[in-house]
Amino acid sequence: MVEEAVRAQASIDPVALRRAFGTFVTGVTVITTREADGTPRGMTANSFTSVSLDPPLLLVCVGKSASSFQAFSAAPSFAVNLLHEGQVGVSGVFASKAADKFQTVTHDRVHTGAPILTDSLTWFDCSVHDRVDAGDHVILIGEVRAFGTSPSAPLGFCRGRYASVKDPLPAGWLASHGMIIGYLVEAEDHLLMRADGKGGWVLPTAKRRKADSQLMLEGGELSLVPEDTFLYSVFDVADSDPGYLIYRARLAEGAAAALPAGLQFFPVDDLPYDLVPTHELRSMLCRYARERREKRFGIYMDTGDGGRVAMMEGPAQAWMQVTQD
């Protein structure tokens, strides 16, 4: 009986087995950590799954032949960054043997200190809960300490190639208190808009609530004039969908020469209203164009009876100047 079991195990073709495993459609992640001296390390992986909600646990498998295996074997924390459909290039970089993979991405520290890729679909910042030896891999089990997500479409992988996932965000998937951060980015007499992939145009969306000199967008970043960024509008689209925080901003000089893919400037007086997918966004853009002509902007707050607008008089001033006056 033992001899038959050994013979059956030896008859399995590892190449064919790998192909069979590859028929399971997965997402694509970049797992990251730091060496003892603080050097960031990372690799592409798709062997990821959730484990438990209480306590909040997940796992990812790290190959023992990976160049960053020793770092993941010793570090007390790590992060799992799920990639969106626009990050095929990021997946390729972290799957390569490039000397400085992090040079091509923006990353930050959140809770444990593990590198978080700020322009990702979803990220999980984890402390190591357990490590389990499993053949030519180690199962790395992490306890989630912090996480963040976005409404972007995920990057899929199947049969050794990237796959597209259709309709990734059904209505009501996000909590109604979630907020999408949009930006009215102006350059001279033009406004920046983003193609929504369905033939329409929407505002660029950001990962963070407030931008300074750099605005981190899906697929890239923009340089802004920080003193010209102000809150402009706060509103909901529907009870089941996330709300919107809209800021107005001005592009830094020369930044228009390197726009991320999918972004395009339109004349403020000739915006593509017919191609804006929601009534709320169209109304907000109409108000913005009108107030810009009048050089008198307001801040809109959504309410059940149609909303409120508080108008601002005069040019912006530094807070220190106001308090001194």
Coordinates of N, CA, C and O in Angstrom, one line a residue, residues 52-191:
S52 N -10.0 34.5 8.6 CA -10.9 34.7 9.7 C -11.3 36.2 9.9 O -10.5 37.0 9.6
L53 N -12.5 36.4 10.4 CA -12.9 37.7 10.8 C -12.7 38.1 12.2 O -12.5 39.2 12.6
D54 N -12.7 37.0 13.1 CA -12.5 37.2 14.5 C -11.7 36.1 15.1 O -12.1 35.0 15.3
P55 N -10.3 36.3 15.2 CA -9.6 37.6 14.9 C -9.5 37.8 13.4 O -9.6 36.8 12.6
P56 N -9.2 39.0 12.9 CA -9.1 39.3 11.5 C -7.8 38.7 10.9 O -6.7 39.3 11.1
L57 N -7.8 37.6 10.2 CA -6.7 36.9 9.7 C -6.7 36.7 8.2 O -7.8 36.6 7.7
L58 N -5.6 36.8 7.6 CA -5.5 36.4 6.2 C -4.2 35.6 6.0 O -3.4 35.5 6.9
L59 N -4.0 35.1 4.8 CA -2.7 34.3 4.6 C -2.3 34.6 3.1 O -3.1 34.9 2.2
V60 N -1.0 34.4 2.9 CA -0.4 34.4 1.6 C 0.8 33.5 1.7 O 1.4 33.2 2.7
C61 N 1.1 32.8 0.5 CA 2.1 31.8 0.5 C 3.4 32.4 -0.2 O 3.3 33.0 -1.2
V62 N 4.5 32.3 0.5 CA 5.8 32.8 0.0 C 6.7 31.7 -0.4 O 7.0 30.8 0.4
G63 N 7.1 31.7 -1.7 CA 8.0 30.6 -2.1 C 9.4 30.7 -1.5 O 10.0 31.8 -1.4
K64 N 10.0 29.6 -1.1 CA 11.3 29.6 -0.5 C 12.4 30.0 -1.5 O 13.5 30.3 -1.0
S65 N 12.1 29.9 -2.7 CA 13.1 30.3 -3.7 C 13.1 31.8 -4.1 O 13.9 32.3 -4.8
A66 N 12.1 32.5 -3.5 CA 12.0 34.0 -3.8 C 13.1 34.7 -3.2 O 13.6 34.4 -2.1
S67 N 13.6 35.7 -3.9 CA 14.8 36.5 -3.4 C 14.5 37.3 -2.1 O 15.4 37.5 -1.3
S68 N 13.2 37.6 -1.9 CA 12.8 38.3 -0.6 C 12.3 37.3 0.4 O 11.8 37.8 1.5
F69 N 12.5 36.0 0.2 CA 12.0 35.0 1.2 C 12.6 35.3 2.6 O 11.8 35.2 3.6
Q70 N 13.9 35.5 2.7 CA 14.5 35.7 4.0 C 13.9 36.9 4.8 O 13.7 36.9 6.0
A71 N 13.6 38.0 4.0 CA 13.0 39.1 4.7 C 11.6 38.8 5.2 O 11.3 39.2 6.4
F72 N 10.8 38.0 4.5 CA 9.4 37.7 5.0 C 9.5 36.6 6.1 O 8.6 36.5 6.9
S73 N 10.6 35.9 6.1 CA 10.8 34.9 7.2 C 11.1 35.5 8.5 O 10.9 34.9 9.6
A74 N 11.7 36.7 8.5 CA 12.2 37.3 9.7 C 11.4 38.5 10.2 O 11.4 38.8 11.4
A75 N 10.7 39.2 9.3 CA 10.0 40.4 9.7 C 8.8 40.2 10.6 O 8.1 39.2 10.4
P76 N 8.5 41.1 11.5 CA 7.4 40.9 12.4 C 6.1 41.4 11.7 O 5.0 41.2 12.3
S77 N 6.1 42.0 10.5 CA 4.9 42.5 9.9 C 5.1 42.5 8.4 O 6.2 42.3 7.9
F78 N 4.0 42.6 7.7 CA 4.0 42.6 6.2 C 2.6 43.2 5.8 O 1.7 43.4 6.6
A79 N 2.6 43.6 4.5 CA 1.4 44.1 3.9 C 1.0 43.3 2.7 O 1.9 42.9 2.0
V80 N -0.3 43.2 2.4 CA -0.8 42.6 1.2 C -1.5 43.7 0.4 O -2.5 44.3 0.9
N81 N -1.1 44.0 -0.8 CA -1.6 45.1 -1.6 C -2.3 44.5 -2.9 O -1.6 43.9 -3.7
L82 N -3.6 44.5 -2.9 CA -4.3 43.9 -4.1 C -4.3 45.0 -5.2 O -4.5 46.2 -5.0
L83 N -3.9 44.5 -6.4 CA -3.8 45.4 -7.5 C -5.0 45.6 -8.3 O -5.9 44.7 -8.4
H84 N -5.2 46.9 -8.8 CA -6.3 47.1 -9.7 C -6.0 46.9 -11.2 O -4.8 46.7 -11.5
E85 N -6.9 47.0 -12.1 CA -6.8 46.7 -13.5 C -5.7 47.5 -14.2 O -5.2 47.1 -15.2
G86 N -5.4 48.7 -13.6 CA -4.4 49.6 -14.3 C -3.0 49.3 -13.8 O -2.1 50.1 -14.1
Q87 N -2.8 48.2 -13.0 CA -1.5 48.0 -12.4 C -0.8 46.8 -12.9 O 0.0 46.1 -12.2
V88 N -1.0 46.4 -14.2 CA -0.3 45.3 -14.8 C 1.2 45.6 -14.7 O 2.0 44.7 -14.4
G89 N 1.6 46.8 -15.0 CA 3.0 47.2 -14.9 C 3.6 47.0 -13.6 O 4.8 46.5 -13.4
V90 N 2.9 47.3 -12.5 CA 3.4 47.2 -11.1 C 3.6 45.7 -10.8 O 4.5 45.3 -10.2
S91 N 2.6 44.9 -11.3 CA 2.7 43.4 -11.1 C 4.0 42.9 -11.7 O 4.7 42.1 -11.1
G92 N 4.3 43.4 -12.9 CA 5.5 42.9 -13.6 C 6.8 43.3 -12.9 O 7.7 42.6 -12.9
V93 N 6.8 44.6 -12.4 CA 8.0 45.0 -11.7 C 8.3 44.2 -10.5 O 9.4 43.8 -10.3
F94 N 7.3 43.9 -9.7 CA 7.5 43.2 -8.5 C 7.6 41.7 -8.7 O 8.0 41.0 -7.8
A95 N 7.3 41.2 -9.9 CA 7.6 39.8 -10.2 C 9.0 39.7 -10.8 O 9.5 38.6 -11.0
S96 N 9.7 40.8 -11.1 CA 11.0 40.8 -11.7 C 12.1 40.8 -10.6 O 11.8 40.8 -9.4
K97 N 13.3 40.8 -11.1 CA 14.5 40.9 -10.2 C 15.1 42.3 -10.2 O 16.3 42.5 -9.9
A98 N 14.2 43.3 -10.4 CA 14.7 44.7 -10.4 C 15.3 45.0 -9.1 O 14.9 44.6 -8.0
A99 N 16.4 45.9 -9.1 CA 17.1 46.2 -7.9 C 16.3 47.1 -7.0 O 16.4 46.9 -5.8
D100 N 15.6 48.0 -7.5 CA 14.8 48.9 -6.7 C 13.4 49.0 -7.2 O 13.0 49.8 -7.9
K101 N 12.6 48.0 -6.8 CA 11.2 47.9 -7.2 C 10.3 49.0 -6.8 O 9.4 49.4 -7.4
F102 N 10.6 49.6 -5.6 CA 9.8 50.6 -5.0 C 10.0 52.0 -5.6 O 9.3 52.9 -5.3
Q103 N 11.0 52.1 -6.5 CA 11.2 53.4 -7.2 C 10.1 53.8 -8.1 O 9.9 54.9 -8.4
T104 N 9.3 52.8 -8.6 CA 8.3 53.0 -9.6 C 6.9 53.2 -9.0 O 5.9 53.4 -9.7
V105 N 6.8 53.1 -7.7 CA 5.5 53.2 -7.0 C 5.5 54.1 -5.8 O 6.6 54.3 -5.2
T106 N 4.4 54.6 -5.5 CA 4.3 55.5 -4.3 C 3.9 54.6 -3.1 O 3.0 53.7 -3.3
H107 N 4.5 54.7 -2.0 CA 4.2 53.8 -0.8 C 4.4 54.7 0.4 O 5.0 55.7 0.5
D108 N 3.8 54.1 1.5 CA 3.7 54.9 2.8 C 3.7 53.9 3.9 O 3.5 52.7 3.7
R109 N 3.8 54.4 5.1 CA 3.6 53.6 6.4 C 2.3 53.9 6.9 O 1.9 55.1 7.0
V110 N 1.6 52.9 7.5 CA 0.3 53.2 8.1 C 0.2 52.8 9.5 O 0.1 53.6 10.4
H111 N 0.4 51.5 9.8 CA 0.3 51.0 11.2 C 1.6 50.3 11.6 O 2.3 50.7 12.6
T112 N 1.9 49.2 10.9 CA 3.0 48.4 11.4 C 4.4 48.9 10.8 O 5.4 48.5 11.3
G113 N 4.3 49.7 9.8 CA 5.6 50.1 9.2 C 5.9 49.4 7.9 O 6.8 49.8 7.1
A114 N 5.1 48.3 7.6 CA 5.3 47.6 6.3 C 4.9 48.6 5.1 O 3.9 49.4 5.3
P115 N 5.5 48.5 4.0 CA 5.2 49.4 2.9 C 3.8 49.2 2.3 O 3.5 48.1 2.0
I116 N 3.0 50.3 2.3 CA 1.6 50.2 1.7 C 1.7 50.9 0.4 O 2.1 52.1 0.3
L117 N 1.3 50.2 -0.7 CA 1.2 50.8 -2.0 C 0.0 51.7 -2.0 O -1.2 51.2 -2.1
T118 N 0.1 53.0 -2.1 CA -1.0 53.9 -1.9 C -2.0 53.9 -3.1 O -3.1 54.2 -2.9
D119 N -1.5 53.5 -4.3 CA -2.4 53.4 -5.4 C -2.7 52.0 -5.7 O -2.4 51.4 -6.8
S120 N -3.4 51.3 -4.8 CA -3.8 49.9 -5.0 C -5.3 49.8 -4.8 O -6.0 50.7 -4.4
L121 N -5.8 48.6 -5.3 CA -7.2 48.4 -5.1 C -7.6 48.3 -3.6 O -8.5 49.0 -3.2
T122 N -6.9 47.5 -2.9 CA -7.1 47.3 -1.5 C -5.8 47.0 -0.8 O -4.9 46.3 -1.4
W123 N -5.6 47.4 0.4 CA -4.3 47.0 1.1 C -4.7 46.6 2.5 O -5.7 47.0 3.1
F124 N -3.9 45.6 3.0 CA -4.0 45.1 4.4 C -2.6 45.2 5.1 O -1.7 44.7 4.6
D125 N -2.6 45.9 6.2 CA -1.4 46.1 7.0 C -1.4 45.1 8.1 O -2.4 45.2 9.0
C126 N -0.5 44.1 8.2 CA -0.6 43.0 9.1 C 0.6 42.8 10.0 O 1.7 43.0 9.6
S127 N 0.4 42.3 11.2 CA 1.4 41.8 12.0 C 1.4 40.3 11.8 O 0.4 39.7 11.5
V128 N 2.6 39.6 11.9 CA 2.7 38.2 11.7 C 2.0 37.4 12.8 O 2.3 37.6 14.0
H129 N 1.0 36.6 12.5 CA 0.3 35.8 13.4 C 0.9 34.4 13.6 O 1.0 33.9 14.6
D130 N 1.3 33.9 12.4 CA 2.0 32.6 12.4 C 2.7 32.3 11.1 O 2.3 33.0 10.1
R131 N 3.6 31.5 11.1 CA 4.3 31.0 9.9 C 4.2 29.5 9.9 O 4.5 28.8 10.9
V132 N 3.7 28.9 8.8 CA 3.6 27.4 8.7 C 4.4 26.9 7.5 O 4.2 27.4 6.3
D133 N 5.3 26.0 7.8 CA 6.1 25.4 6.7 C 5.2 24.5 5.8 O 4.5 23.7 6.4
A134 N 5.3 24.7 4.5 CA 4.4 23.9 3.6 C 5.2 23.6 2.3 O 5.1 24.3 1.3
G135 N 6.0 22.5 2.3 CA 6.7 22.1 1.1 C 7.7 23.2 0.6 O 8.5 23.6 1.4
D136 N 7.5 23.6 -0.6 CA 8.5 24.6 -1.1 C 8.0 26.0 -0.9 O 8.6 27.0 -1.4
H137 N 7.0 26.2 0.0 CA 6.5 27.5 0.4 C 6.4 27.6 1.9 O 6.4 26.6 2.6
V138 N 6.2 28.8 2.4 CA 5.8 29.1 3.8 C 4.5 29.8 3.7 O 4.4 30.8 3.0
I139 N 3.6 29.3 4.5 CA 2.3 30.0 4.6 C 2.4 31.1 5.7 O 2.7 30.8 6.9
L140 N 2.3 32.3 5.3 CA 2.4 33.5 6.1 C 1.0 34.0 6.5 O 0.2 34.4 5.7
I141 N 0.7 33.8 7.8 CA -0.6 34.2 8.3 C -0.5 35.5 9.0 O 0.4 35.7 9.9
G142 N -1.3 36.5 8.6 CA -1.2 37.8 9.2 C -2.4 38.2 9.9 O -3.6 37.9 9.5
E143 N -2.3 39.0 11.0 CA -3.5 39.6 11.7 C -3.6 41.0 11.2 O -2.7 41.8 11.3
V144 N -4.7 41.4 10.6 CA -5.0 42.7 10.0 C -5.0 43.7 11.1 O -5.9 43.7 12.0
R145 N -4.2 44.7 11.0 CA -4.1 45.9 11.9 C -4.8 47.1 11.3 O -5.3 48.0 12.0
A146 N -4.8 47.2 10.0 CA -5.4 48.3 9.3 C -5.6 47.9 7.8 O -4.9 47.0 7.3
F147 N -6.6 48.5 7.2 CA -6.8 48.2 5.8 C -7.5 49.4 5.1 O -8.1 50.3 5.8
G148 N -7.5 49.4 3.8 CA -8.2 50.4 3.0 C -8.6 49.8 1.7 O -7.9 48.9 1.2
T149 N -9.6 50.4 1.0 CA -10.1 49.8 -0.2 C -10.6 51.0 -1.1 O -10.7 52.1 -0.7
S150 N -10.9 50.7 -2.4 CA -11.3 51.7 -3.3 C -12.3 51.0 -4.3 O -12.4 49.8 -4.3
P151 N -13.1 51.8 -5.0 CA -14.1 51.2 -6.0 C -13.5 50.8 -7.3 O -14.2 50.6 -8.3
S152 N -12.1 50.7 -7.4 CA -11.5 50.4 -8.7 C -11.8 48.9 -9.1 O -12.2 48.1 -8.3
A153 N -11.6 48.6 -10.4 CA -11.8 47.2 -10.8 C -10.5 46.4 -10.5 O -9.4 46.9 -10.7
P154 N -10.7 45.2 -10.1 CA -9.5 44.4 -9.7 C -8.8 43.8 -10.9 O -9.3 43.7 -12.0
L155 N -7.5 43.6 -10.7 CA -6.7 42.9 -11.7 C -6.8 41.4 -11.5 O -6.5 40.9 -10.4
G156 N -7.2 40.6 -12.5 CA -7.4 39.2 -12.4 C -6.3 38.4 -13.0 O -5.5 39.0 -13.8
F157 N -6.2 37.1 -12.7 CA -5.1 36.3 -13.3 C -5.7 34.9 -13.4 O -6.3 34.3 -12.5
C158 N -5.5 34.3 -14.6 CA -6.0 32.9 -14.9 C -5.2 32.3 -16.0 O -4.9 33.0 -17.0
R159 N -4.8 31.1 -15.9 CA -4.1 30.3 -16.9 C -2.8 31.1 -17.3 O -2.5 31.1 -18.5
G160 N -2.1 31.6 -16.4 CA -0.8 32.3 -16.7 C -0.9 33.6 -17.3 O 0.1 34.1 -17.8
R161 N -2.1 34.2 -17.4 CA -2.2 35.6 -18.0 C -3.2 36.4 -17.2 O -4.0 35.9 -16.4
Y162 N -3.1 37.7 -17.4 CA -4.0 38.6 -16.7 C -5.4 38.5 -17.3 O -5.6 38.3 -18.5
A163 N -6.4 38.7 -16.4 CA -7.8 38.6 -16.8 C -8.5 39.8 -16.4 O -8.2 40.4 -15.4
S164 N -9.6 40.2 -17.2 CA -10.4 41.3 -16.9 C -11.6 40.9 -16.1 O -12.2 39.8 -16.4
V165 N -12.0 41.6 -15.1 CA -13.1 41.3 -14.2 C -14.2 42.4 -14.5 O -14.0 43.6 -14.4
K166 N -15.4 41.9 -15.0 CA -16.5 42.8 -15.4 C -17.3 43.2 -14.2 O -17.6 42.3 -13.3
D167 N -17.9 44.4 -14.2 CA -18.8 44.8 -13.2 C -18.4 44.5 -11.8 O -19.0 43.8 -11.1
P168 N -17.2 45.1 -11.4 CA -16.7 44.7 -10.1 C -17.4 45.3 -8.9 O -17.2 44.8 -7.8
L169 N -18.2 46.3 -9.0 CA -18.8 47.0 -7.9 C -20.3 47.1 -8.0 O -20.8 48.1 -8.4
P170 N -21.0 46.1 -7.6 CA -22.5 46.1 -7.7 C -23.0 47.2 -6.8 O -22.4 47.6 -5.8
A171 N -24.2 47.8 -7.1 CA -24.8 48.8 -6.3 C -25.0 48.3 -4.8 O -25.4 47.2 -4.6
G172 N -24.6 49.2 -3.9 CA -24.7 48.9 -2.5 C -23.6 48.1 -1.9 O -23.6 47.8 -0.7
W173 N -22.5 47.8 -2.7 CA -21.4 47.1 -2.1 C -20.6 47.9 -1.1 O -20.2 47.4 -0.1
L174 N -20.5 49.2 -1.4 CA -19.8 50.1 -0.4 C -20.8 50.6 0.6 O -22.0 50.9 0.2
A175 N -20.4 50.8 1.8 CA -21.3 51.4 2.8 C -21.6 52.8 2.4 O -20.8 53.5 1.8
S176 N -22.8 53.3 2.8 CA -23.3 54.6 2.3 C -22.5 55.7 2.9 O -22.5 56.8 2.4
H177 N -21.7 55.4 4.0 CA -20.9 56.5 4.6 C -19.6 56.6 4.0 O -18.8 57.5 4.3
G178 N -19.3 55.7 3.0 CA -18.0 55.8 2.3 C -18.0 57.0 1.4 O -19.0 57.5 1.0
M179 N -16.8 57.6 1.2 CA -16.7 58.8 0.4 C -15.7 58.7 -0.8 O -14.6 58.1 -0.5
I180 N -16.1 59.1 -1.9 CA -15.2 59.1 -3.1 C -14.6 60.6 -3.1 O -15.4 61.5 -3.0
I181 N -13.3 60.7 -3.2 CA -12.7 62.0 -3.2 C -12.4 62.4 -4.7 O -11.6 61.8 -5.4
G182 N -13.1 63.4 -5.1 CA -13.0 63.9 -6.5 C -12.3 65.3 -6.5 O -12.3 66.0 -5.5
Y183 N -11.7 65.6 -7.7 CA -10.9 66.8 -7.8 C -11.3 67.6 -9.1 O -11.3 67.0 -10.2
L184 N -11.6 68.9 -8.9 CA -11.8 69.8 -10.0 C -10.4 70.4 -10.2 O -10.0 71.4 -9.6
V185 N -9.6 69.9 -11.1 CA -8.2 70.3 -11.4 C -8.2 71.2 -12.6 O -8.6 70.8 -13.7
E186 N -7.9 72.5 -12.4 CA -7.9 73.5 -13.4 C -6.5 73.9 -13.9 O -5.6 73.9 -13.1
A187 N -6.4 74.1 -15.2 CA -5.2 74.6 -15.8 C -5.6 75.7 -16.8 O -6.2 75.4 -17.8
E188 N -5.3 77.0 -16.5 CA -5.7 78.1 -17.3 C -7.2 78.0 -17.5 O -8.0 78.0 -16.5
D189 N -7.8 77.9 -18.7 CA -9.2 77.8 -18.9 C -9.7 76.4 -19.1 O -10.8 76.3 -19.8
H190 N -9.0 75.4 -18.7 CA -9.4 74.0 -18.9 C -9.6 73.3 -17.6 O -9.0 73.6 -16.6
L191 N -10.4 72.2 -17.6 CA -10.7 71.4 -16.5 C -10.3 70.0 -16.8 O -10.6 69.5 -17.9

